[in-house]
Short mmCIF file of N, CA and C in Angstrom, two decimals:
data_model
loop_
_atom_site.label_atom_id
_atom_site.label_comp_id
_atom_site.label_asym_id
_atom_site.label_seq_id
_atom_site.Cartn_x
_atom_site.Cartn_y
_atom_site.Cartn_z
N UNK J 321 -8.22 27.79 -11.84
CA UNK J 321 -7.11 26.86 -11.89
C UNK J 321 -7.06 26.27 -13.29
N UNK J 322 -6.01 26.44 -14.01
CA UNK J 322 -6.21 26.18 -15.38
C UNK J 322 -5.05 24.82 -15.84
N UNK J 323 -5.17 23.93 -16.49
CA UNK J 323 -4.33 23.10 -16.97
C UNK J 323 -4.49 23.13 -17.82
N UNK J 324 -2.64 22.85 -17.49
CA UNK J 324 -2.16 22.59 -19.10
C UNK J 324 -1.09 20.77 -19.11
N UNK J 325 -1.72 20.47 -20.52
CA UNK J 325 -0.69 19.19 -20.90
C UNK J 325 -0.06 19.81 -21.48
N UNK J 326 1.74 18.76 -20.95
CA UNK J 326 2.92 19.02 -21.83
C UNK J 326 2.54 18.07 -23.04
N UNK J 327 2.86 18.04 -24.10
CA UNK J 327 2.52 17.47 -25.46
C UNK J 327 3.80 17.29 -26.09
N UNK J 328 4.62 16.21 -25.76
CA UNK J 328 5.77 15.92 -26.58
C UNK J 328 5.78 15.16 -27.67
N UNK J 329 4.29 15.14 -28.79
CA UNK J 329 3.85 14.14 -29.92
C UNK J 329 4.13 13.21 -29.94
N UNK J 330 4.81 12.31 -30.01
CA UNK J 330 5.55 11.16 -29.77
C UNK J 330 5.15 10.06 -28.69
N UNK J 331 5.49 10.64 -27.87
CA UNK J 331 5.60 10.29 -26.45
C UNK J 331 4.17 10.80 -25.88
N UNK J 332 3.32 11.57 -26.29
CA UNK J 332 2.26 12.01 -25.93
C UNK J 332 1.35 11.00 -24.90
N UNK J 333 0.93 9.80 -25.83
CA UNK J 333 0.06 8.66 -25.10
C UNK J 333 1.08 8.58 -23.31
N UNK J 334 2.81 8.13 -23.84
CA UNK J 334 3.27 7.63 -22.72
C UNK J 334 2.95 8.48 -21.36
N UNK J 335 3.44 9.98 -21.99
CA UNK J 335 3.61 10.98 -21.20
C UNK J 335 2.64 12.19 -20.85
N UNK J 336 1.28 11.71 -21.07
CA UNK J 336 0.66 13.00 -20.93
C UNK J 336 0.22 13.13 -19.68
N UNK J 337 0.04 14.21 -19.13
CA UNK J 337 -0.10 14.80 -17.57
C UNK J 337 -0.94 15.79 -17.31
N UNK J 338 -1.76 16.27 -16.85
CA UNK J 338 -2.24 17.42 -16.33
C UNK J 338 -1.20 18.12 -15.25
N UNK J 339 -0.93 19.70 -16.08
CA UNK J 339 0.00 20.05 -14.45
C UNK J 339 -0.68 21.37 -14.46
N UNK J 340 -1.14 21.77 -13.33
CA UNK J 340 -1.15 22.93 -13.38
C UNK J 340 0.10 23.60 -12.89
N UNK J 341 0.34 24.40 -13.46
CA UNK J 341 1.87 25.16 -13.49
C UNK J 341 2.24 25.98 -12.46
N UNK J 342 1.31 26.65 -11.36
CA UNK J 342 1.54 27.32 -10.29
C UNK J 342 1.93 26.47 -8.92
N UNK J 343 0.77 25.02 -8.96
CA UNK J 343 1.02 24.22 -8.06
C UNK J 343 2.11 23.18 -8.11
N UNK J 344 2.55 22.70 -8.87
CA UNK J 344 3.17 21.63 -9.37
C UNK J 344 4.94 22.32 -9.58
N UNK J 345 5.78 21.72 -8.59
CA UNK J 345 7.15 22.07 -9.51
C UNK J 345 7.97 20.38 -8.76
N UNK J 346 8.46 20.29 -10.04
CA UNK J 346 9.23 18.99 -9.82
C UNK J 346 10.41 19.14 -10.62
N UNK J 347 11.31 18.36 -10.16
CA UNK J 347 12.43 18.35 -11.28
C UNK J 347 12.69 18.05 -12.55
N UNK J 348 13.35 18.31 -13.07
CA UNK J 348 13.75 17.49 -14.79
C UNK J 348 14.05 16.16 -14.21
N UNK J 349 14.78 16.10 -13.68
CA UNK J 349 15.10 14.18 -13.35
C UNK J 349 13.99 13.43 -12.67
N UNK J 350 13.38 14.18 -11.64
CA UNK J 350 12.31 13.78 -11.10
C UNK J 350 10.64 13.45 -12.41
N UNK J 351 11.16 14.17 -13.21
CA UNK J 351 9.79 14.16 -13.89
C UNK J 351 10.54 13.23 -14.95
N UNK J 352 11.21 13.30 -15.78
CA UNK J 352 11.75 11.97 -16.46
C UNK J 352 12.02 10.75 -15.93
N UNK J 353 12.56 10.49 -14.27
CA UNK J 353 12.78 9.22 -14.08
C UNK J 353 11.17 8.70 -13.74
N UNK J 354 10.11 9.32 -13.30
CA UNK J 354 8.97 8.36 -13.10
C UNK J 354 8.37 7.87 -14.72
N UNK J 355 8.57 8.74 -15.25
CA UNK J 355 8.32 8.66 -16.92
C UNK J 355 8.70 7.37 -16.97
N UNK J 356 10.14 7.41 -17.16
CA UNK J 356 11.14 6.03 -17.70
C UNK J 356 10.47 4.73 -16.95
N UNK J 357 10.07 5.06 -15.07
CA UNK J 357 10.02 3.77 -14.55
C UNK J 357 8.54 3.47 -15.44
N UNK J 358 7.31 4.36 -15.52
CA UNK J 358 6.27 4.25 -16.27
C UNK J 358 6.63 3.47 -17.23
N UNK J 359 7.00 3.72 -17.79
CA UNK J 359 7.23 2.99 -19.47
C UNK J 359 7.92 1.52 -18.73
N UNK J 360 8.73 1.42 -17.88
CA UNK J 360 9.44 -0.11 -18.13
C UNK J 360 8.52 -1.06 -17.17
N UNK J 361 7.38 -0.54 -16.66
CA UNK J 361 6.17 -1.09 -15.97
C UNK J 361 4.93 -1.60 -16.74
N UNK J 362 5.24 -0.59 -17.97
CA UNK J 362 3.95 -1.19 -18.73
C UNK J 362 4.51 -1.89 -19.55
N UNK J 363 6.08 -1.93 -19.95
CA UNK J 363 6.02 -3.17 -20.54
C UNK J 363 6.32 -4.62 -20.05
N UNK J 364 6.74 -4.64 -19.11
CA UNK J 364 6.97 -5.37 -18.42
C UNK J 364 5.54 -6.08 -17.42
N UNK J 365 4.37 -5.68 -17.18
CA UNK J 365 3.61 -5.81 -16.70
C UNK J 365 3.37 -7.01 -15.96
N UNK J 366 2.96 -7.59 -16.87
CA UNK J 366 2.85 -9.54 -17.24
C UNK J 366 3.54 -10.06 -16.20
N UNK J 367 5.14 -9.98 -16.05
CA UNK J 367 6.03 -10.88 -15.82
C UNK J 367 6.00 -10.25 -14.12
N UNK J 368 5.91 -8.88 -14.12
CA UNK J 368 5.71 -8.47 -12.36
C UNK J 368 4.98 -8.64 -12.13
N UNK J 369 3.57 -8.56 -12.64
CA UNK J 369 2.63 -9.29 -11.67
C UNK J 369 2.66 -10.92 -10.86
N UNK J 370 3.15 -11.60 -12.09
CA UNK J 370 2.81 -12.97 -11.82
C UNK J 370 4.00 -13.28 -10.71
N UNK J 371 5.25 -12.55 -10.74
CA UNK J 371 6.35 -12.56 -9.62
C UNK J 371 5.55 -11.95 -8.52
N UNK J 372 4.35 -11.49 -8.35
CA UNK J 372 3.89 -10.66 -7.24
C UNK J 372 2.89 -11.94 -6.38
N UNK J 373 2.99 -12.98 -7.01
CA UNK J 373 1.85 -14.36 -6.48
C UNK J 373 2.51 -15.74 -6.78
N UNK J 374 3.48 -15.44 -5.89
CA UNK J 374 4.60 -16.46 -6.12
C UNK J 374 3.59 -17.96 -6.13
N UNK J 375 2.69 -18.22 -4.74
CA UNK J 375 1.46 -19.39 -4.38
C UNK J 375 1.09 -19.66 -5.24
N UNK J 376 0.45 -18.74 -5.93
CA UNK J 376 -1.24 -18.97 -6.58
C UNK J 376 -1.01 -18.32 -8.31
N UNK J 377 -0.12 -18.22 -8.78
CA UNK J 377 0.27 -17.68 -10.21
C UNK J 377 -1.00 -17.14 -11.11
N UNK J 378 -1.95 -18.46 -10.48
CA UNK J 378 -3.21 -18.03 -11.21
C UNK J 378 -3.98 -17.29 -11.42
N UNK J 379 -3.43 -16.40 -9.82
CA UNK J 379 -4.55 -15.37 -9.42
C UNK J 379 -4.27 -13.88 -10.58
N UNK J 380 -2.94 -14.22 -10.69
CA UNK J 380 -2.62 -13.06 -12.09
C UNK J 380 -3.09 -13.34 -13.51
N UNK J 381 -3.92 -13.28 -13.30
CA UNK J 381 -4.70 -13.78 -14.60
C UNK J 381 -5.23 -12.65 -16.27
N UNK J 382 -5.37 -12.45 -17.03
CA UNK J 382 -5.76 -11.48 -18.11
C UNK J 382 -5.87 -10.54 -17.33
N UNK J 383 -7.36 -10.51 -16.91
CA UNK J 383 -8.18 -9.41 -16.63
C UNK J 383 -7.38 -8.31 -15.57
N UNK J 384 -6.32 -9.29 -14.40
CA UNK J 384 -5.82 -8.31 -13.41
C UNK J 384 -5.05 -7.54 -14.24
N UNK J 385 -4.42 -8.25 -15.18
CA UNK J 385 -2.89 -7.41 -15.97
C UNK J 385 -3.56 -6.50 -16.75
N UNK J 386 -4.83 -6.97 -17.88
CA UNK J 386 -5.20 -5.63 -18.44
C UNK J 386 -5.75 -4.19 -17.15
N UNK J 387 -6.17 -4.86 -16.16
CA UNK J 387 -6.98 -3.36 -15.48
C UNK J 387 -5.41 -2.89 -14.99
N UNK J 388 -4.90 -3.34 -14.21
CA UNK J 388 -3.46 -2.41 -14.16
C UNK J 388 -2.84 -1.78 -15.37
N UNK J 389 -2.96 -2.05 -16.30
CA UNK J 389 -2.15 -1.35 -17.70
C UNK J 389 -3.09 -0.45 -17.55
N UNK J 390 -4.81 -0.63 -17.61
CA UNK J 390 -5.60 0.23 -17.96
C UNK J 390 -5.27 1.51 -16.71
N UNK J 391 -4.84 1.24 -15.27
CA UNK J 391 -5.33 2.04 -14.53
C UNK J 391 -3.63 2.72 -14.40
N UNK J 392 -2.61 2.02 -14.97
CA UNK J 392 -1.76 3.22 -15.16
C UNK J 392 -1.64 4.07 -16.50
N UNK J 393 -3.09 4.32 -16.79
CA UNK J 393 -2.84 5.34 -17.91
C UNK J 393 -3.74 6.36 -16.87
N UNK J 394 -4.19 6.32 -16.00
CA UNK J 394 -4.39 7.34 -15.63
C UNK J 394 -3.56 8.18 -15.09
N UNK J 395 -4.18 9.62 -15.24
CA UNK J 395 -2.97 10.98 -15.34
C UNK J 395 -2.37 11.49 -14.68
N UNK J 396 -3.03 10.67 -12.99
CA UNK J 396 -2.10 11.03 -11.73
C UNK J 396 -1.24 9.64 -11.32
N UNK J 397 -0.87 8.98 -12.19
CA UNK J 397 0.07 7.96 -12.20
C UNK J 397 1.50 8.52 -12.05
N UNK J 398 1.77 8.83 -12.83
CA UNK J 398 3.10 9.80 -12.75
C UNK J 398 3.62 10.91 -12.15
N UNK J 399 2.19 11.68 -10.88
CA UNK J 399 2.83 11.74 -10.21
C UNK J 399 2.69 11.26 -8.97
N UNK J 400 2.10 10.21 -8.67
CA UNK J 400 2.28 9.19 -7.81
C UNK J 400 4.43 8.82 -7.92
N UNK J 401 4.27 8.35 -8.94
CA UNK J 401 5.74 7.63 -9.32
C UNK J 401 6.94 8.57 -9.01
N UNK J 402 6.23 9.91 -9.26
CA UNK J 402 7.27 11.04 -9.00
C UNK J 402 7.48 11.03 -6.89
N UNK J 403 6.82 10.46 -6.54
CA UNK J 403 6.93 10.93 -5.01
C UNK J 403 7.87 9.71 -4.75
N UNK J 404 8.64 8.76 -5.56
CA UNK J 404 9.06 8.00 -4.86
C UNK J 404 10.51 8.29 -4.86
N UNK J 405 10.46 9.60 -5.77
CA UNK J 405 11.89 10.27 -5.74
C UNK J 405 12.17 11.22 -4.66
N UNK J 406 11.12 11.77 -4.24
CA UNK J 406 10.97 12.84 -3.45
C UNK J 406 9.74 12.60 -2.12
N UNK J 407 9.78 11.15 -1.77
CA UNK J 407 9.55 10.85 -0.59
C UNK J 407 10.27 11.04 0.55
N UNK J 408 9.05 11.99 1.77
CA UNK J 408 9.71 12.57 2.64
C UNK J 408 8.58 12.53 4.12
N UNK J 409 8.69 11.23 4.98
CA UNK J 409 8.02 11.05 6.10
C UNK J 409 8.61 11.60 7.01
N UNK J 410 7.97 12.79 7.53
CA UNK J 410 8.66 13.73 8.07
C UNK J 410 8.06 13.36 9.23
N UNK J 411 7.25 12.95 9.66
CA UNK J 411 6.92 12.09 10.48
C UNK J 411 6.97 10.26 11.27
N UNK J 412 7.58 10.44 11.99
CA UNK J 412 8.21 8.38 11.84
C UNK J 412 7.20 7.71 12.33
N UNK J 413 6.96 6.38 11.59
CA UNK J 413 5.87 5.17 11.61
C UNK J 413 5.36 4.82 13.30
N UNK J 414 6.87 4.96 13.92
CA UNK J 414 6.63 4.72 15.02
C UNK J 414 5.47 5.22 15.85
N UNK J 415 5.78 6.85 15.49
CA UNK J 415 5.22 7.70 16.38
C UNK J 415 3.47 7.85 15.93
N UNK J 416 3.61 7.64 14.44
CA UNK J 416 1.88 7.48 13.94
C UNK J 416 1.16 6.57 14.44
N UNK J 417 1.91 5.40 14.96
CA UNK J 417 0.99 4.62 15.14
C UNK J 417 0.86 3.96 16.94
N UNK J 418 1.74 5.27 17.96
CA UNK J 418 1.92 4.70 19.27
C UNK J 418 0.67 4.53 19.61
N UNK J 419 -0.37 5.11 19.27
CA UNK J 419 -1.73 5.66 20.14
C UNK J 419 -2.39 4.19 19.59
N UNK J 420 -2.47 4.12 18.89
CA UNK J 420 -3.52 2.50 18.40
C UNK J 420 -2.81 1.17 18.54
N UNK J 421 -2.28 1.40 19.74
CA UNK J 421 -1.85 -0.55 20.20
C UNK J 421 -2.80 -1.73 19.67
N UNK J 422 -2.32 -2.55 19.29
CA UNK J 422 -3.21 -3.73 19.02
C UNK J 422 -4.46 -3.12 17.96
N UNK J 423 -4.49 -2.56 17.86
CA UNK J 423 -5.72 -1.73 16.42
C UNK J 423 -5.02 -1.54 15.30
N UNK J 424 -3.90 -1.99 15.03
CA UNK J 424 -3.20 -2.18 13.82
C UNK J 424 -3.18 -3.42 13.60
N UNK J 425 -3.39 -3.91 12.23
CA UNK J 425 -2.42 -5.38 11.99
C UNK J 425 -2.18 -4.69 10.51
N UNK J 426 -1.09 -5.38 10.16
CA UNK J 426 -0.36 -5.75 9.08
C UNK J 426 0.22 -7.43 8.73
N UNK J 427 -0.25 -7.72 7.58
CA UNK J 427 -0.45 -8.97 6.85
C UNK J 427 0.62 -8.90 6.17
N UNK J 428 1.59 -9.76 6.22
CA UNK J 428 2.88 -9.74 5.59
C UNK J 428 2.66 -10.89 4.61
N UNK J 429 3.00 -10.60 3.45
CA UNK J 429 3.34 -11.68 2.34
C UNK J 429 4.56 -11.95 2.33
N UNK J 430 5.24 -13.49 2.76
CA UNK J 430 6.73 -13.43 3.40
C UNK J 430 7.50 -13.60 1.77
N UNK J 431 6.93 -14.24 1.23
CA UNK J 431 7.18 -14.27 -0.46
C UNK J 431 7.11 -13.21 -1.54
N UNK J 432 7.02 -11.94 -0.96
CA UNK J 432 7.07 -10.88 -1.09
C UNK J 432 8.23 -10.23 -2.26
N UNK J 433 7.93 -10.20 -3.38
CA UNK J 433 9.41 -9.72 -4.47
C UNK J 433 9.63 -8.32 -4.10
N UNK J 434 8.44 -7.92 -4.01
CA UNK J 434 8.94 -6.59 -4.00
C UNK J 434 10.10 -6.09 -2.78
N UNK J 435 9.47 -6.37 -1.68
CA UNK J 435 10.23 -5.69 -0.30
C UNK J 435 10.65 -6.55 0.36
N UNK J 436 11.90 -6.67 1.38
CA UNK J 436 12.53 -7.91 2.06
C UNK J 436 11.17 -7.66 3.20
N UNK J 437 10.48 -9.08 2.95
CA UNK J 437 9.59 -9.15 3.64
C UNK J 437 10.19 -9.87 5.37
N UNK J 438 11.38 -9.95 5.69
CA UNK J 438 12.26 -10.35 6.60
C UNK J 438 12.45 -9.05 7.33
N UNK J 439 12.78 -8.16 6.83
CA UNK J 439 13.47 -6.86 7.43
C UNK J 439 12.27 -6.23 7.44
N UNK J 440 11.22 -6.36 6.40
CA UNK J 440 9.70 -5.30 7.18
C UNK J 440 9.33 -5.96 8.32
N UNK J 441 9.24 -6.96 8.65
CA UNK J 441 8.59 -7.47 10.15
C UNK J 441 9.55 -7.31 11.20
N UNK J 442 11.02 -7.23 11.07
CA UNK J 442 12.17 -7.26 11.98
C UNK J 442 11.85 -5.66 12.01
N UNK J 443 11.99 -4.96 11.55
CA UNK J 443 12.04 -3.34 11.55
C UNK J 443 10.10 -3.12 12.49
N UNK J 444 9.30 -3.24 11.63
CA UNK J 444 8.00 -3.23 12.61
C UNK J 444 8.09 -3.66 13.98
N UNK J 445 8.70 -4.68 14.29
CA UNK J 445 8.55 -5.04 15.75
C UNK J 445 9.23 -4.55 16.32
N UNK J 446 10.98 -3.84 15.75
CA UNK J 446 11.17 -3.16 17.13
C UNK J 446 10.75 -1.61 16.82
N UNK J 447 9.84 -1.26 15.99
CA UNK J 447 10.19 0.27 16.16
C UNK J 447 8.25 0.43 15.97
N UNK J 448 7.59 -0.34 16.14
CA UNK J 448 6.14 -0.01 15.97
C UNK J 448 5.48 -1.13 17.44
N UNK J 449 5.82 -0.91 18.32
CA UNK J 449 5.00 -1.63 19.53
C UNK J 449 3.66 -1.61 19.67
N UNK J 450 3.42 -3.24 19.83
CA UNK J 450 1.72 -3.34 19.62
C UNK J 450 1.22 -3.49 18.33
N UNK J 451 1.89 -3.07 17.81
CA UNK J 451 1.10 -3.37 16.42
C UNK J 451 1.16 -5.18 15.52
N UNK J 452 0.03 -6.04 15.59
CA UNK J 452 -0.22 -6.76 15.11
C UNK J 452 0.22 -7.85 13.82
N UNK J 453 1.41 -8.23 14.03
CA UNK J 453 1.56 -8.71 12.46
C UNK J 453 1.40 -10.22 12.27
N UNK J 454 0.99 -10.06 11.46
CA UNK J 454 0.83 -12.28 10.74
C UNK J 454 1.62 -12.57 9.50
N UNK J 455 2.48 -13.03 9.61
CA UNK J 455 3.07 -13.84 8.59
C UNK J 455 2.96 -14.70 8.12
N UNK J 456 2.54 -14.69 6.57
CA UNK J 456 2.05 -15.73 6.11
C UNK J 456 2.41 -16.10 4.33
N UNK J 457 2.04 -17.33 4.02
CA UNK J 457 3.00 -17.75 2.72
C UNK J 457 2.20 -17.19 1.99
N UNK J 458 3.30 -16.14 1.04
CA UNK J 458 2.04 -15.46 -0.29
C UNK J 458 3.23 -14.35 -0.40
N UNK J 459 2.85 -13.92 -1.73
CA UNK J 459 3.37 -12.45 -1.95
C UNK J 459 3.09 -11.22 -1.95
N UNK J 460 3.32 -10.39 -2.78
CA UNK J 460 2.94 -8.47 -2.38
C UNK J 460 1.41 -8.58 -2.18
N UNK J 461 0.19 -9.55 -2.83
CA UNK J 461 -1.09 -9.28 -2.52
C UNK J 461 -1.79 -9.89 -2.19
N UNK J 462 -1.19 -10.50 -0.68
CA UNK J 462 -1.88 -11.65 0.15
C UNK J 462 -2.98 -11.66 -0.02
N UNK J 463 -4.12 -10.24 0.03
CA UNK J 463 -5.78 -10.39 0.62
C UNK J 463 -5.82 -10.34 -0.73
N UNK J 464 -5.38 -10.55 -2.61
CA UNK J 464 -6.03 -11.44 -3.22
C UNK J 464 -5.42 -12.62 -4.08
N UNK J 465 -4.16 -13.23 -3.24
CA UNK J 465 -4.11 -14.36 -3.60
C UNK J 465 -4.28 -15.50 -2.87
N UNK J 466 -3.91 -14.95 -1.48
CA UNK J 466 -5.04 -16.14 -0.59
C UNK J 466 -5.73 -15.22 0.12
N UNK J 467 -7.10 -14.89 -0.57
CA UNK J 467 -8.43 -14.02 0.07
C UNK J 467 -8.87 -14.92 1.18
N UNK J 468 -8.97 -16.03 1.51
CA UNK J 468 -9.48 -17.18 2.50
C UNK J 468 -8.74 -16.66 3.62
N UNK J 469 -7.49 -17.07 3.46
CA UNK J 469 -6.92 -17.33 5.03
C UNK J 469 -6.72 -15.40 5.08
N UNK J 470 -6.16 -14.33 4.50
CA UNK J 470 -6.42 -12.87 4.81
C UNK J 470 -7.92 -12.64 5.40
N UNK J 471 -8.66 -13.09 5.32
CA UNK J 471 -9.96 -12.86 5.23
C UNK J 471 -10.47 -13.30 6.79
N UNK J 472 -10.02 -14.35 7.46
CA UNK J 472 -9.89 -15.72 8.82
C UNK J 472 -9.24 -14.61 9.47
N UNK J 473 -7.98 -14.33 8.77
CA UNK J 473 -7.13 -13.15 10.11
C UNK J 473 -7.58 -12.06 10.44
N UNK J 474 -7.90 -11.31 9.35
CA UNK J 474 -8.87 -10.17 9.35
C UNK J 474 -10.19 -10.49 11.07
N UNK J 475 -11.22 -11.26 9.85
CA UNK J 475 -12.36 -11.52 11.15
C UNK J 475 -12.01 -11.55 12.50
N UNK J 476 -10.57 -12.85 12.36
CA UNK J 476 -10.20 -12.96 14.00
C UNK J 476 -9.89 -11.46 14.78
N UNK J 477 -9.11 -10.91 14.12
CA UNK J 477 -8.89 -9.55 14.62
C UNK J 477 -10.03 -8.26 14.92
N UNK J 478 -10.83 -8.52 13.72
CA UNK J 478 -11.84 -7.38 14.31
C UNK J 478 -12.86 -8.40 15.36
N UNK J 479 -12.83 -9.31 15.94
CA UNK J 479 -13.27 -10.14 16.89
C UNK J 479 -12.68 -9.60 18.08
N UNK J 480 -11.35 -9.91 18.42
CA UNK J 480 -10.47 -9.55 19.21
C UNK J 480 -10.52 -8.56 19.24
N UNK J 481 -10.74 -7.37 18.98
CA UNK J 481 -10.69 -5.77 19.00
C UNK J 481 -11.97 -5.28 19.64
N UNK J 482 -13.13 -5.56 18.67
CA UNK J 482 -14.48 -5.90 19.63
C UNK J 482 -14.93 -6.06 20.45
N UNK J 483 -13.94 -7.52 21.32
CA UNK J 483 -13.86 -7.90 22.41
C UNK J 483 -13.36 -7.07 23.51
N UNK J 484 -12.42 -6.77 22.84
CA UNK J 484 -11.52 -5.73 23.99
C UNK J 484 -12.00 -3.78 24.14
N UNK J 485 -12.71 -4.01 23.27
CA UNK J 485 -14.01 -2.34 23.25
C UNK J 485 -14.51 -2.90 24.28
N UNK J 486 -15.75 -4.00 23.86
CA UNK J 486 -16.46 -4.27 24.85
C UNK J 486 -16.42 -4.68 26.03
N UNK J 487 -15.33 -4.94 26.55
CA UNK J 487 -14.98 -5.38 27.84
C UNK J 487 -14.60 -4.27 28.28
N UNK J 488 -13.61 -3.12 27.36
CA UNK J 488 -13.32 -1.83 28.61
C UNK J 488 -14.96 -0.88 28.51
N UNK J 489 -15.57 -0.84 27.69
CA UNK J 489 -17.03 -0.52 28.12
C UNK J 489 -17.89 -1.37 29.52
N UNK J 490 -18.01 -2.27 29.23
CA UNK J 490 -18.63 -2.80 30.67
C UNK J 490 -17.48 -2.63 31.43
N UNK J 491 -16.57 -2.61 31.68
CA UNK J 491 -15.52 -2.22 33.29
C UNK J 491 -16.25 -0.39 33.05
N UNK J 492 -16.24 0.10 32.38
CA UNK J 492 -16.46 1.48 32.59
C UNK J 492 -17.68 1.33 33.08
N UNK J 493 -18.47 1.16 32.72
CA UNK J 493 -20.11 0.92 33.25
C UNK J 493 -20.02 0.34 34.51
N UNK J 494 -19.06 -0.74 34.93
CA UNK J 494 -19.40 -1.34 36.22
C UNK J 494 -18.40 -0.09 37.45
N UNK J 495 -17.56 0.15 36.85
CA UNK J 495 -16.90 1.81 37.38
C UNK J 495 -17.84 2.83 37.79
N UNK J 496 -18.50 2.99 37.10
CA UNK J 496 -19.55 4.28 36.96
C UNK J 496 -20.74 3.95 37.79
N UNK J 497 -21.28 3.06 38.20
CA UNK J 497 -22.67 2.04 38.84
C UNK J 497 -21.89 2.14 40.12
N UNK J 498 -20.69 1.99 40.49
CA UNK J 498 -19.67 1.24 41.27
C UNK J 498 -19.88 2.93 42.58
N UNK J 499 -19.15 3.71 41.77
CA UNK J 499 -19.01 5.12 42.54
C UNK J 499 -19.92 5.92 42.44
N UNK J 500 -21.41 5.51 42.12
CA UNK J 500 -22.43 6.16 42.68
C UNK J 500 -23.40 6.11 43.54
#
């Protein structure tokens, strides 16, 4: 399996990629528009993060903004970015997740810039049954701008889950003792 980088000198740092050429086919638009969004992410960095912690502003601090700049120079960044052109769940949320009632939660940041955090919980509840959600004040990265209270919901839940293993284990055990 051999790679090759495209090398457009210039643009090299922005744009360099590993593709191997047999596996990989994407479009011209597809491969320039993640490019473009690349570039207006890293410069922009700063100002989306800190919109991403509406609460706690603080929590966007140096170090988070440099490791994200740092970790979108890595070389499967772009085509991460490329799938959001050519995202295709050919499978629906619903149906992934009928089998694990109550063994899901999802932590909603209702302050959320990125996604109408209104319409993800209205859309989850009627089309994902059973599945767990908490709404709570914070934005896109609740478990680290309020790690405390993500952290309380979390425990409570793998408590509650625990609980409910262990209780259909002893009914099975007292089942099994029962009919012999």
């Amino acid at each position: 399996m051999s790679t090759t980088y495209l090398d457009y000198s210039f643009y090299n740092l922005l744009f360099r990629l590993p593709v191997n050429i047999q596996d990989r086919k994407t479009s011209v638009a597809t491969w320039l528009g993640s490019r473009i969004i690349l570039f207006y992410l890293r410069l922009r960095i700063q100002e989306l993060v800190k919109q991403c912690y509406p609460t706690k502003i603080e929590r966007a601090d140096d170090w988070l903004i440099n490791e994200m700049l740092r970790a979108s120079y890595d070389p499967g960044v772009p085509v991460v970015l490329e799938s959001i052109f050519s995202f295709n769940l050919s499978i629906p949320l619903n149906y992934l997740l009928e089998d694990v009632k109550e063994n899901v939660i999802i932590i909603q940041g209702m302050k959320d810039p990125i996604s109408d955090s209104n319409a993800t919980v209205a859309m989850l509840k009627e089309h994902c049954d059973g599945v767990i959600i908490k709404k709570i004040d914070a934005g896109h990265c609740p478990h680290d701008e309020v790690p405390e209270l993500v952290n309380s919901i979390i425990c409570d839940w793998i408590h509650r889950v625990e609980s409910n293993i262990l209780a259909g284990f002893s009914e099975l055990i007292m089942n099994t003792l029962v009919t012999q």
